[in-house]
CSV table of C-alpha atoms and ligand atoms in Angstrom, one decimal:
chain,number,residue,atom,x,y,z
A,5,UNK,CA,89.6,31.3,-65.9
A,6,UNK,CA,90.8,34.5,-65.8
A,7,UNK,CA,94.1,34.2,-68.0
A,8,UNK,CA,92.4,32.4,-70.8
A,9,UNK,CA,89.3,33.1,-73.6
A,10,UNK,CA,86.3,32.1,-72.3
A,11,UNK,CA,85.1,29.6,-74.0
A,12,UNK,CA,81.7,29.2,-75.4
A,13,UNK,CA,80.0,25.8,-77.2
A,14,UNK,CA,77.3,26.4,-80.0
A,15,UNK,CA,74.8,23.4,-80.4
A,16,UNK,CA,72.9,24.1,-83.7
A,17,UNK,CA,72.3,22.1,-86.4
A,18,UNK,CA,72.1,25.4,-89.3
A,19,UNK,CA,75.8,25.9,-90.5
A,20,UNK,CA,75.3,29.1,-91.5
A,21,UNK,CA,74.4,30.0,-87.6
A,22,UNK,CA,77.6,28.5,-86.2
A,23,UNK,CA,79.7,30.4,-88.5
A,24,UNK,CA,78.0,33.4,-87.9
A,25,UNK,CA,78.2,32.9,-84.0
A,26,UNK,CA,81.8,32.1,-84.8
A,27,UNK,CA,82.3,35.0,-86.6
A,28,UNK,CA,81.0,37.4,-84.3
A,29,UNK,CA,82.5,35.9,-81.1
A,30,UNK,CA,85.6,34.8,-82.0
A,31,UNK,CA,87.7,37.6,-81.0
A,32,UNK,CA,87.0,37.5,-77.4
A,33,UNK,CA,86.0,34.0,-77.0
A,34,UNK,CA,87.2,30.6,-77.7
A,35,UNK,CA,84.3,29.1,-80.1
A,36,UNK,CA,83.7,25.9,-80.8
A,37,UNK,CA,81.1,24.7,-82.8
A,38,UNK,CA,79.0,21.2,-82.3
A,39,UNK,CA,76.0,20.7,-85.1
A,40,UNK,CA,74.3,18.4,-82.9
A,41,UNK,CA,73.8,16.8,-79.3
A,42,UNK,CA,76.3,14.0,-79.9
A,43,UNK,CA,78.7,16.3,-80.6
A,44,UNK,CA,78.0,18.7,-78.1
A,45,UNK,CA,78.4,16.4,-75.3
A,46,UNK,CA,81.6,14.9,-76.5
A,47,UNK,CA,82.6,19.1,-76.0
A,48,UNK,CA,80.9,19.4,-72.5
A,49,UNK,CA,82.8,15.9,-71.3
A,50,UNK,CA,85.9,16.4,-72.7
A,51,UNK,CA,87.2,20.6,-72.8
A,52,UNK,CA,86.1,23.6,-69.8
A,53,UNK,CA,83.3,25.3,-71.8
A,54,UNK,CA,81.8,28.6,-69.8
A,55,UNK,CA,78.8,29.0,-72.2
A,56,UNK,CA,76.7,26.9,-74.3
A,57,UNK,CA,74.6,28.6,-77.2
A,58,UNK,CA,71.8,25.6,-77.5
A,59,UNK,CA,69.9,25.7,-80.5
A,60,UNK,CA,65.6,24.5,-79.2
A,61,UNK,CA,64.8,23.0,-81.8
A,62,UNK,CA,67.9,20.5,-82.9
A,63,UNK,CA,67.5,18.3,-85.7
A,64,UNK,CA,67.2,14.6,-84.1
A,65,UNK,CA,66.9,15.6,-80.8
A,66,UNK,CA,64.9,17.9,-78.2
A,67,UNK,CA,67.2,20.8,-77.5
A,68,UNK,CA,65.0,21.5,-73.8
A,69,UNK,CA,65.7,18.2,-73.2
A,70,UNK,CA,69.3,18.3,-73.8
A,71,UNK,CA,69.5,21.6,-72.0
A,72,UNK,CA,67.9,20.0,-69.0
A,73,UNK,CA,70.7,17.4,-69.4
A,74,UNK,CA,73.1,19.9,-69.3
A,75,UNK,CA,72.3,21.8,-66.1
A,76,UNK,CA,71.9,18.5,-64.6
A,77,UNK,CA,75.6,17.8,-65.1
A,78,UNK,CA,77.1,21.1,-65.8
A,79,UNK,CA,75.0,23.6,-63.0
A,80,UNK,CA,77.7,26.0,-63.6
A,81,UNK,CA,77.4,26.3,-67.0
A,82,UNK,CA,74.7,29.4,-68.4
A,83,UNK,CA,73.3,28.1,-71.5
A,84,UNK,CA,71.8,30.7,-74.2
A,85,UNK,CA,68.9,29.2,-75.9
A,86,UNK,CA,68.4,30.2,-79.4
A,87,UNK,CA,65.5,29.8,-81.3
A,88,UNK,CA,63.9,31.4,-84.7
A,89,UNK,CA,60.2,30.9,-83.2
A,90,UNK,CA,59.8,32.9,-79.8
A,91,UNK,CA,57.5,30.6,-78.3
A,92,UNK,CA,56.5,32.3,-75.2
A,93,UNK,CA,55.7,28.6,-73.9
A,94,UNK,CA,58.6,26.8,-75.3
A,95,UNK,CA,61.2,29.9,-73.4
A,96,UNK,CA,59.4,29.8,-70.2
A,97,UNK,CA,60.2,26.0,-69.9
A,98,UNK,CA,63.6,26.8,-70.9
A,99,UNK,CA,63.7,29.2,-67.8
A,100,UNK,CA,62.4,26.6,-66.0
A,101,UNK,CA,65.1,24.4,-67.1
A,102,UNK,CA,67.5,26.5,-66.2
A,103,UNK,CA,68.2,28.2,-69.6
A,104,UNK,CA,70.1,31.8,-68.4
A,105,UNK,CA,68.6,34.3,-71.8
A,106,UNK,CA,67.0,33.3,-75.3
A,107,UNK,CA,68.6,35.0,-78.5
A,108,UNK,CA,65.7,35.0,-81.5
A,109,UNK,CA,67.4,34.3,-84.9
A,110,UNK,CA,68.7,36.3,-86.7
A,111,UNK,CA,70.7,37.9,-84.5
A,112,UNK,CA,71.5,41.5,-83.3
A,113,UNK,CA,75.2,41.1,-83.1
A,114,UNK,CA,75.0,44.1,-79.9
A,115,UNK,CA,72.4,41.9,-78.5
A,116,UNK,CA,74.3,38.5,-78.9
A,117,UNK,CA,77.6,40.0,-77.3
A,118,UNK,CA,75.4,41.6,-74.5
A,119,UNK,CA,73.7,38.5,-73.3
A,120,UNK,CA,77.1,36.6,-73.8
A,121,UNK,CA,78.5,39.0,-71.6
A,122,UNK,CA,75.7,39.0,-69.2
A,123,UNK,CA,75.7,35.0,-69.1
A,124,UNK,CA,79.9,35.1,-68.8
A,125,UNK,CA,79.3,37.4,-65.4
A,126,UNK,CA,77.0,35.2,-64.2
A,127,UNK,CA,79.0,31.9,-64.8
A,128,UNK,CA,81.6,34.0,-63.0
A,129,UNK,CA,79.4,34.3,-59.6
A,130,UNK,CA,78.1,31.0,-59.5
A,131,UNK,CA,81.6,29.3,-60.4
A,132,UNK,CA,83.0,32.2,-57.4
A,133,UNK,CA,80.2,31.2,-55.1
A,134,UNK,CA,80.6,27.0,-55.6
A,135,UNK,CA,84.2,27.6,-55.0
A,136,UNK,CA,83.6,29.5,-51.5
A,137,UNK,CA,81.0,26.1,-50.5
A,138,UNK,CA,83.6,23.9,-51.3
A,139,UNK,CA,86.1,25.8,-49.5
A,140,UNK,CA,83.8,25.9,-46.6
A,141,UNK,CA,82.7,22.1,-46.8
A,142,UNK,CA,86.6,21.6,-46.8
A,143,UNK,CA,87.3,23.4,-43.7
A,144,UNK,CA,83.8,21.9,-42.3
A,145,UNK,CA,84.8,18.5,-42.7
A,146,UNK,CA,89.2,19.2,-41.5
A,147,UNK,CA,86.5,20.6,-38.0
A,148,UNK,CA,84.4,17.7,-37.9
A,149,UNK,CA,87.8,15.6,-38.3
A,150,UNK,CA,89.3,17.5,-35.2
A,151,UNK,CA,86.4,17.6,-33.5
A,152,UNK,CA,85.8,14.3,-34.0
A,153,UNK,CA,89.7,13.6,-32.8
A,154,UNK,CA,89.2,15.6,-29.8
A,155,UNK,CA,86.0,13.7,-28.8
A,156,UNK,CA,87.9,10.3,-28.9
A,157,UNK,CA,90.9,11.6,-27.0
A,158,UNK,CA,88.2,12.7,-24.5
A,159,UNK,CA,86.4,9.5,-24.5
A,160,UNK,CA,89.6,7.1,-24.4
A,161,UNK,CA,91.1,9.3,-21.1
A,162,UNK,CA,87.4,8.8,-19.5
A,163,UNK,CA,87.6,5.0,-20.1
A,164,UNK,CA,91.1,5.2,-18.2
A,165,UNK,CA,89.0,7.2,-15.5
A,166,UNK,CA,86.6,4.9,-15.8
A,167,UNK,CA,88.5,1.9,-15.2
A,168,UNK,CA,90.6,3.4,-12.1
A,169,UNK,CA,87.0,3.8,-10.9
A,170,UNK,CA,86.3,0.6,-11.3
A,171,UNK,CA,89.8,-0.7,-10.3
A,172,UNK,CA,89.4,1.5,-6.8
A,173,UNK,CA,85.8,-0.3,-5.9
A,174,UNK,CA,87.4,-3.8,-7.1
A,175,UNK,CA,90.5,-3.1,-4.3
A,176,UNK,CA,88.1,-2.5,-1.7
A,177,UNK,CA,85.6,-5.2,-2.5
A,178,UNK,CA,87.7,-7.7,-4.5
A,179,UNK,CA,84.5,-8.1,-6.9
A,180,UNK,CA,83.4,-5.1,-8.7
A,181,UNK,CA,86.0,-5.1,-11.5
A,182,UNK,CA,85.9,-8.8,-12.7
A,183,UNK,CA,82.0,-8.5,-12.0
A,184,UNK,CA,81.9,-6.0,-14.4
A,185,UNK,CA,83.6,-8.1,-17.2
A,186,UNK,CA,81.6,-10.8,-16.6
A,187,UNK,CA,78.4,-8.8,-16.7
A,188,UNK,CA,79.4,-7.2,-19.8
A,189,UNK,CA,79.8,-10.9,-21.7
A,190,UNK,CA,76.7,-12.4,-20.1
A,191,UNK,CA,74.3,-9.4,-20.8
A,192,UNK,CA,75.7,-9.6,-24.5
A,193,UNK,CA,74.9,-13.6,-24.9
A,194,UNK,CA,71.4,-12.7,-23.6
A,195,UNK,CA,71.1,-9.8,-26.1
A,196,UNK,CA,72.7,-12.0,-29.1
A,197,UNK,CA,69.5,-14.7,-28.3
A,198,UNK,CA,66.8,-12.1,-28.2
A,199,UNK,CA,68.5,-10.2,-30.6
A,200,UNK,CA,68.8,-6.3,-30.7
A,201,UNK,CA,70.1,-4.0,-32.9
A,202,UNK,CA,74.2,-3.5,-32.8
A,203,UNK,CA,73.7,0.1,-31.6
A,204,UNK,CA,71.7,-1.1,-28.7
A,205,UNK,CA,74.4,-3.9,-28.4
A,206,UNK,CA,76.9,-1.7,-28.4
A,207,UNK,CA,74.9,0.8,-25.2
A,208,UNK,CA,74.3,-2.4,-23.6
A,209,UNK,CA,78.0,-3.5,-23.5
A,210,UNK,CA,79.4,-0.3,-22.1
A,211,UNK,CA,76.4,0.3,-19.6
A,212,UNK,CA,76.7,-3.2,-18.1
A,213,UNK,CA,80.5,-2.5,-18.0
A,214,UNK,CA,79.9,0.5,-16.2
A,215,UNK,CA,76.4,-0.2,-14.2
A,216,UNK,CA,77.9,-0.5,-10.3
A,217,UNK,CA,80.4,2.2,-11.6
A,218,UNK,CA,78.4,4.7,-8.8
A,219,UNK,CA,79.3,2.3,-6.2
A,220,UNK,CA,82.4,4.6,-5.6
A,221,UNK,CA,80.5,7.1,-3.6
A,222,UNK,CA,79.6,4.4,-1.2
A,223,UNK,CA,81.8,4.5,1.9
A,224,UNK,CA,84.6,1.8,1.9
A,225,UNK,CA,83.6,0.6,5.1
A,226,UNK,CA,80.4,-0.8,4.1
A,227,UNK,CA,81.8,-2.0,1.1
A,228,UNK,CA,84.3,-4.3,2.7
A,229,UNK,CA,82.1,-4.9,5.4
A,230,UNK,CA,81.2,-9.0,5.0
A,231,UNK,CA,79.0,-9.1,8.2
A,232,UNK,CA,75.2,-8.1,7.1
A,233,UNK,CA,74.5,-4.6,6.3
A,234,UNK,CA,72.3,-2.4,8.6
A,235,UNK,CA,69.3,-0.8,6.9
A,236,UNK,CA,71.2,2.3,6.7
A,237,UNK,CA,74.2,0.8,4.9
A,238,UNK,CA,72.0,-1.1,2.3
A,239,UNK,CA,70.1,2.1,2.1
A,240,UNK,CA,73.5,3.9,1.0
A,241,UNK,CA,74.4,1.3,-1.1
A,242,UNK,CA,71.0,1.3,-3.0
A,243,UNK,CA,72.0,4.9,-4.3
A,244,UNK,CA,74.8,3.5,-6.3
A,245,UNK,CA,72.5,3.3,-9.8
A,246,UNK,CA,71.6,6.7,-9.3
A,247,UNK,CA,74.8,7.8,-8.7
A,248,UNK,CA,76.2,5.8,-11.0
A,249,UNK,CA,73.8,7.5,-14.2
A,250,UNK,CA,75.0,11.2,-12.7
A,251,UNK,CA,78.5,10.1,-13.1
A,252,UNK,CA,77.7,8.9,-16.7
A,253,UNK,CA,75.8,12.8,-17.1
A,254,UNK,CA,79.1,14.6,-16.7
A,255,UNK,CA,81.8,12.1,-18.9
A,256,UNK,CA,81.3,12.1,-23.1
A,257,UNK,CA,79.4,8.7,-23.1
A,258,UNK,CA,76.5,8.4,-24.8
A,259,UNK,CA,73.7,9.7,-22.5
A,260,UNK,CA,71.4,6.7,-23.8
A,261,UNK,CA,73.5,4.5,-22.1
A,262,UNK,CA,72.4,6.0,-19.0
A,263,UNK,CA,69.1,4.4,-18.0
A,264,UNK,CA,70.3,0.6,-17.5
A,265,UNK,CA,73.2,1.6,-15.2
A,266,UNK,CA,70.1,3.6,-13.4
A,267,UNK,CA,67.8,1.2,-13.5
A,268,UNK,CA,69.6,-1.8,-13.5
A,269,UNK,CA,68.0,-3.2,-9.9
A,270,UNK,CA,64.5,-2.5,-10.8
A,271,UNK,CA,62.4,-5.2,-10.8
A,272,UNK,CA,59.9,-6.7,-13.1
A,273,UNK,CA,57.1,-6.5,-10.4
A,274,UNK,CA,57.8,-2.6,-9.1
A,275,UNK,CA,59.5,-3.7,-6.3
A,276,UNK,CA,63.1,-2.8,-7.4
A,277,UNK,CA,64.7,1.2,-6.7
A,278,UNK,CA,65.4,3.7,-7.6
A,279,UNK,CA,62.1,4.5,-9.5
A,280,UNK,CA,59.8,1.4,-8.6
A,281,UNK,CA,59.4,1.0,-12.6
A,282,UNK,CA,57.4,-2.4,-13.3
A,283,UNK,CA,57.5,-4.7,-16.5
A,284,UNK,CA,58.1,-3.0,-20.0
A,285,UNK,CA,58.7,0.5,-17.9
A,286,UNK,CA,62.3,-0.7,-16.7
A,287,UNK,CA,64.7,0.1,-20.6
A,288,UNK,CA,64.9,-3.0,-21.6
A,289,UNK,CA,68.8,-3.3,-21.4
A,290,UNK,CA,68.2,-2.7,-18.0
A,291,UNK,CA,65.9,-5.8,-17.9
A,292,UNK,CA,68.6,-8.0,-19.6
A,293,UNK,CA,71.4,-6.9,-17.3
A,294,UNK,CA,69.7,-7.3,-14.0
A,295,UNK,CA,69.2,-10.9,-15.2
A,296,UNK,CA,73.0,-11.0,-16.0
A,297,UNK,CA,74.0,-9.1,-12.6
A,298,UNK,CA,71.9,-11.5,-10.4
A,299,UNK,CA,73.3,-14.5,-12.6
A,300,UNK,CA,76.6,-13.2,-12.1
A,301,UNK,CA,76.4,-12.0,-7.6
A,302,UNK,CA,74.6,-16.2,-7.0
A,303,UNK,CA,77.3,-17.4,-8.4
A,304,UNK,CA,80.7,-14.9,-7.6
A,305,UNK,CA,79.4,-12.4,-5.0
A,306,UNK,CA,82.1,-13.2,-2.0
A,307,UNK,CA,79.1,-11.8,0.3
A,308,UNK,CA,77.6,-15.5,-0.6
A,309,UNK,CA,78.9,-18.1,2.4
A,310,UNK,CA,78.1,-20.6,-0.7
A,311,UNK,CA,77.9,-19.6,-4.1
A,312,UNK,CA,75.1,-21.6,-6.2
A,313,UNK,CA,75.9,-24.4,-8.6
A,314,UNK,CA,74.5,-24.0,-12.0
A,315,UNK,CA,70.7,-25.9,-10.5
A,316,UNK,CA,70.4,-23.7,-8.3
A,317,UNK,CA,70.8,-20.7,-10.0
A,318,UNK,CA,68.2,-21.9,-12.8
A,319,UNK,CA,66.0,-22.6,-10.1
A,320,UNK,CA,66.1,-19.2,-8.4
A,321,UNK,CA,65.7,-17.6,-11.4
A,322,UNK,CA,62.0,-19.6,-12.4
A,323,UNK,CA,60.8,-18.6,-8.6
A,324,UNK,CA,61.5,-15.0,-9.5
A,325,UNK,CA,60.5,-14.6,-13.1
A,326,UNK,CA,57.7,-12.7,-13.3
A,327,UNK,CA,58.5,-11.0,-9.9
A,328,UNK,CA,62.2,-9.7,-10.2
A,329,UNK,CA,63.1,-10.8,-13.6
A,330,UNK,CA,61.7,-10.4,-17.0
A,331,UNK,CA,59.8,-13.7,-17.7
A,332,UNK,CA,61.5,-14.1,-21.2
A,333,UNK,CA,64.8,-13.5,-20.4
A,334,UNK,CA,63.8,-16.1,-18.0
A,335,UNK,CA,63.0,-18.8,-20.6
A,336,UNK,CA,65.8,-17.0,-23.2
A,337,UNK,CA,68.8,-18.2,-20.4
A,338,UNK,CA,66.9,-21.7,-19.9
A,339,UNK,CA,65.9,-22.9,-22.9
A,340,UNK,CA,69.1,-21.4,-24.6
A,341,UNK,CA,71.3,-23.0,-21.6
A,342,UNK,CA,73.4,-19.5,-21.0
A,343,UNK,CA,73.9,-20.7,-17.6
A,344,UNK,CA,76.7,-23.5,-18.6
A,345,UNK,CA,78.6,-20.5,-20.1
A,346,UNK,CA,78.5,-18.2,-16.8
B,7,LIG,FE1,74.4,-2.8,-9.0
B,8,LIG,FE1,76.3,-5.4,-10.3
């Protein structure tokens, strides 16, 4: 912009006024001239143009209305309206259009280069001022690409910590790991029948993957123990959902993950831990993977002399709908026969 003319398009219909913009301009600016809107937008799509000089009252055409078009697809554009009635109504919409100054024909040639000048200064600003934003949305987005980068590198080596978690409670109780995979499938057929959004698909995947992930801080002992737990031991290991969820707190997973791995051995009737929560209370993820946890520990837990045949599951699970289970995920496993894919 700075090592050429300027250049300036006049829309007016009157000859006689584009010459004599022409004439005066000229020597400074790059002029060219467009007798109507046709023209003048075959200018404005096809060549830079700084200024427009926009004739209101166009033969054929509503020049407000073609300025309007104008600032709608050039903003950076000024546009001089000129007019031989000074309407005070007509040049307040213009303003409101976006119109920069008015000229009234005929023009003062002083006054004509002034508010040329005046509009060229301003184009200037705005043009300077659109080219800082998109400087600044370009650096915002190359941070929000890092950032985003950094995030996944962060997420991807908290899997891998993750999974030795999980891999460390799987070598001291030969379950926890392969539970966890099952868990995550069987909780996401349940989900696919009752159907939930893919968001809440994608939570309830990684928090049934995750959900006995607090079992670490229970002491190995008692984890390998296979004779039956003292209170005190099943005490310790009923802290594992709440441990669990503060472990999720501190890693970049998303916190709304966090309330099925903490309340994932609630139960429907208020008698579960850690919070007692009863029916619609308990997240409703955690309602569909306590059905797919107890699904999964009747039929794989080693702690079971005798793990159940498919029967016996389905019957266990209509004695405790209603009491441990939610009732429809009851029915939703039955009627749907999930159990022959457990
Ligand atoms: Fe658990
Ligand atoms: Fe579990």
């Amino acid at each position: 912009m700075l090592n050429r003319k300027p250049a300036i398009l006049v829309i007016d219909d009157e000859a006689c006024v584009r010459h004599s913009l022409k004439f005066v301009l000229r020597d400074e600016y790059k002029v060219l001239a467009a007798p109507g809107a046709l023209e003048g937008r075959f200018y404005l799509s096809s060549q830079h143009i700084d200024i427009v000089l926009l004739d209101i009252r166009l033969r054929g055409t509503d020049g407000l209305r073609l300025l309007y078009e104008i600032k709608q697809k050039f903003p950076y554009i000024e546009i001089i309206m000129i007019t031989a009635y000074a309407s005070l109504k007509t040049i307040r919409k213009a303003i409101r259009y976006g119109a920069f100054d008015y000229l009234i024909k005929p023009f003062d040639k002083n006054e004509l280069r002034t508010v040329v000048r005046n509009a060229l200064k301003d184009a200037k600003n705005r043009l300077a001022i659109k080219n800082e934003l998109d400087k600044i949305k370009e650096s915002t987005l190359y941070l929000e690409h890092l950032i985003g980068n950094a995030r996944q590198t962060i997420i991807s080596s908290s899997r891998n910590s993750m999974t030795a978690i999980l891999l460390n409670i799987h070598s001291r109780d030969g379950y926890t790991w392969a539970h966890a995979g099952r868990v995550t499938r069987f909780s996401a057929l349940i989900a696919e029948k009752v159907g939930i959004t893919e968001d809440e698909m994608q939570r309830l995947k990684c928090s049934a993957f995750l959900h006995d992930i607090g079992k670490v801080t229970v002491d190995g002992a008692i984890l390998e123990k296979e004779s039956t737990l003292t209170e005190h031991e099943f005490n310790m290991i009923k802290r594992h959902p709440e441990k669990g969820a503060e472990m999720i707190k501190s890693t970049p997973f998303p916190d709304l993950i966090i309330p099925s791995i903490r309340h994932h051995h609630e139960r429907y009737d208020g008698s579960g831990y850690p919070d007692g929560l009863t029916g619609e209370e308990i997240p409703y993820t955690a309602r569909i993977l306590a059905v797919a946890d107890a699904i999964d520990a009747m039929i794989y837990s080693p702690a079971r002399q005798h793990t159940f045949t498919a029967e016996r599951v389905e019957r266990e699970l209509r004695t405790h709908s209603g009491t441990q289970f939610d009732p429809e995920l009851v029915d939703v496993v039955i009627k749907e026969k999930l159990l022959s894919f457990a």
